[in-house]
XYZ file of C-alpha atoms in Angstrom:
143
model
C -31.698 1.857 5.136
C -31.052 2.629 1.472
C -27.872 1.650 -0.363
C -26.804 5.302 -0.392
C -27.271 5.581 3.386
C -25.283 2.378 3.856
C -22.384 3.565 1.668
C -22.303 6.983 3.282
C -22.632 7.133 7.043
C -21.315 10.665 7.598
C -23.320 13.869 7.270
C -20.540 15.364 5.085
C -20.108 12.271 2.903
C -21.139 12.061 -0.726
C -21.663 8.592 -2.230
C -19.116 9.046 -5.082
C -16.495 10.233 -2.601
C -17.153 7.288 -0.276
C -16.983 4.875 -3.220
C -13.630 6.356 -4.284
C -12.370 5.902 -0.707
C -13.624 2.307 -0.600
C -12.119 1.403 -3.974
C -8.780 2.962 -3.036
C -8.627 0.951 0.185
C -9.683 -2.248 -1.606
C -7.025 -1.711 -4.287
C -4.300 -1.156 -1.689
C -5.471 -4.197 0.300
C -5.131 -6.429 -2.772
C -1.794 -4.897 -3.773
C -0.078 -5.213 -0.409
C -1.642 -8.453 0.839
C -0.642 -10.251 -2.371
C 2.864 -8.804 -2.304
C 3.395 -9.458 1.403
C 1.967 -12.985 1.277
C 4.182 -13.772 -1.727
C 7.226 -12.695 0.289
C 6.177 -15.050 3.120
C 5.261 -18.027 0.920
C 8.308 -17.722 -1.357
C 10.785 -16.122 1.007
C 13.755 -18.091 -0.327
C 12.938 -17.186 -3.949
C 12.522 -13.533 -3.046
C 15.754 -13.520 -1.046
C 17.628 -15.164 -3.905
C 16.337 -12.696 -6.481
C 16.825 -9.647 -4.256
C 20.330 -10.706 -3.222
C 21.310 -10.565 -6.896
C 19.326 -7.366 -7.407
C 21.201 -5.593 -4.601
C 24.615 -7.240 -5.195
C 26.252 -3.995 -6.379
C 24.377 -1.788 -3.942
C 25.522 -0.447 -0.556
C 22.549 -2.413 0.844
C 23.883 -5.804 -0.359
C 24.464 -7.182 3.150
C 21.069 -6.061 4.419
C 18.810 -7.992 2.030
C 17.349 -10.428 4.617
C 16.574 -7.579 7.038
C 15.108 -5.443 4.242
C 12.902 -8.282 2.992
C 11.599 -8.897 6.517
C 10.964 -5.189 7.088
C 9.207 -4.676 3.762
C 7.166 -7.860 4.259
C 5.913 -6.651 7.644
C 5.149 -3.191 6.227
C 3.267 -4.622 3.236
C 1.252 -7.066 5.336
C 0.349 -4.288 7.779
C -0.649 -1.930 4.938
C -2.706 -4.663 3.281
C -4.424 -5.826 6.454
C -5.328 -2.318 7.612
C -6.497 -1.420 4.080
C -8.721 -4.521 4.075
C -10.085 -3.590 7.511
C -10.776 -0.050 6.289
C -13.367 -1.206 3.742
C -15.944 -2.488 6.259
C -14.921 0.195 8.746
C -15.798 2.920 6.220
C -19.171 1.286 5.657
C -19.972 0.902 9.337
C -18.919 4.154 10.983
C -17.347 7.550 10.585
C -14.420 6.240 12.646
C -13.606 4.153 9.572
C -11.938 7.233 8.146
C -9.236 6.962 10.825
C -8.627 3.336 9.820
C -8.547 4.262 6.124
C -6.130 7.166 6.566
C -3.897 4.908 8.669
C -4.048 2.232 5.951
C -3.194 4.652 3.184
C -0.360 6.112 5.256
C 1.091 2.623 5.839
C 0.773 2.007 2.106
C 2.684 5.203 1.323
C 5.413 4.189 3.784
C 5.693 0.759 2.142
C 5.992 2.329 -1.291
C 8.651 4.758 -0.072
C 10.663 1.772 1.226
C 10.307 -0.040 -2.095
C 11.196 3.101 -4.055
C 14.293 3.678 -1.916
C 15.425 0.103 -2.507
C 14.911 0.335 -6.258
C 16.861 3.589 -6.453
C 19.693 2.185 -4.306
C 19.864 -0.868 -6.596
C 19.988 1.565 -9.556
C 16.883 -0.093 -10.971
C 15.443 3.126 -12.292
C 12.821 1.382 -14.443
C 11.630 -0.567 -11.383
C 11.479 2.649 -9.366
C 9.461 4.327 -12.126
C 6.881 1.516 -12.013
C 6.137 2.458 -8.394
C 5.231 6.068 -9.248
C 1.615 5.356 -10.325
C 1.031 3.332 -7.152
C 2.427 6.158 -5.060
C 0.335 8.712 -6.960
C -2.822 6.696 -6.299
C -1.861 6.426 -2.633
C -1.314 10.163 -2.222
C -4.571 10.866 -4.063
C -6.198 8.356 -1.691
C -5.069 10.490 1.250
C -6.473 13.558 -0.472
C -9.911 11.874 -0.611
C -10.127 12.287 3.173
C -9.425 16.038 3.263
C-alpha cells in the first residue's frame, strides 16, 4: 500500500482533502484536550478567575455548573477529534467520527462564545471567531 492509498481510503477522496481533514481534526484535538485538561487540573484556579469574570453577569451564580459543562464538552470534542485522526486513516466510517468531532467542537465554541458575550468580554469573544471559522470550514471539508 502506498502512502497515498493509506491517507485516502475512499474512492472519492483526494489526498490534499484528506490531509486537510486530518489536520483539522488534529488541531481541534490539541485545542480542546489541552483546554479541558487544564480545567480539570486547575479547576480551583479556573473557578476563581471565572467567578470574577462573570461577577457582573446574569450567569454569576452558575459559574461552577458552567465550568463543569464546558469542561465535559471540551474533553468530549478533544477526545473524539483525536479518535477521528486514526479513524480517517483506517476506514471511510472515519468521516462519521470526524464530523461528530467537529460538531462537538463547534458546540463547545458556541458555549464559550455565549459566556464571553454574557460577561461582556467582547475582545475575548472576538478571539474565538477564528477557531469557530476553522471549525465550520472543517465541516465543509466533508461535504
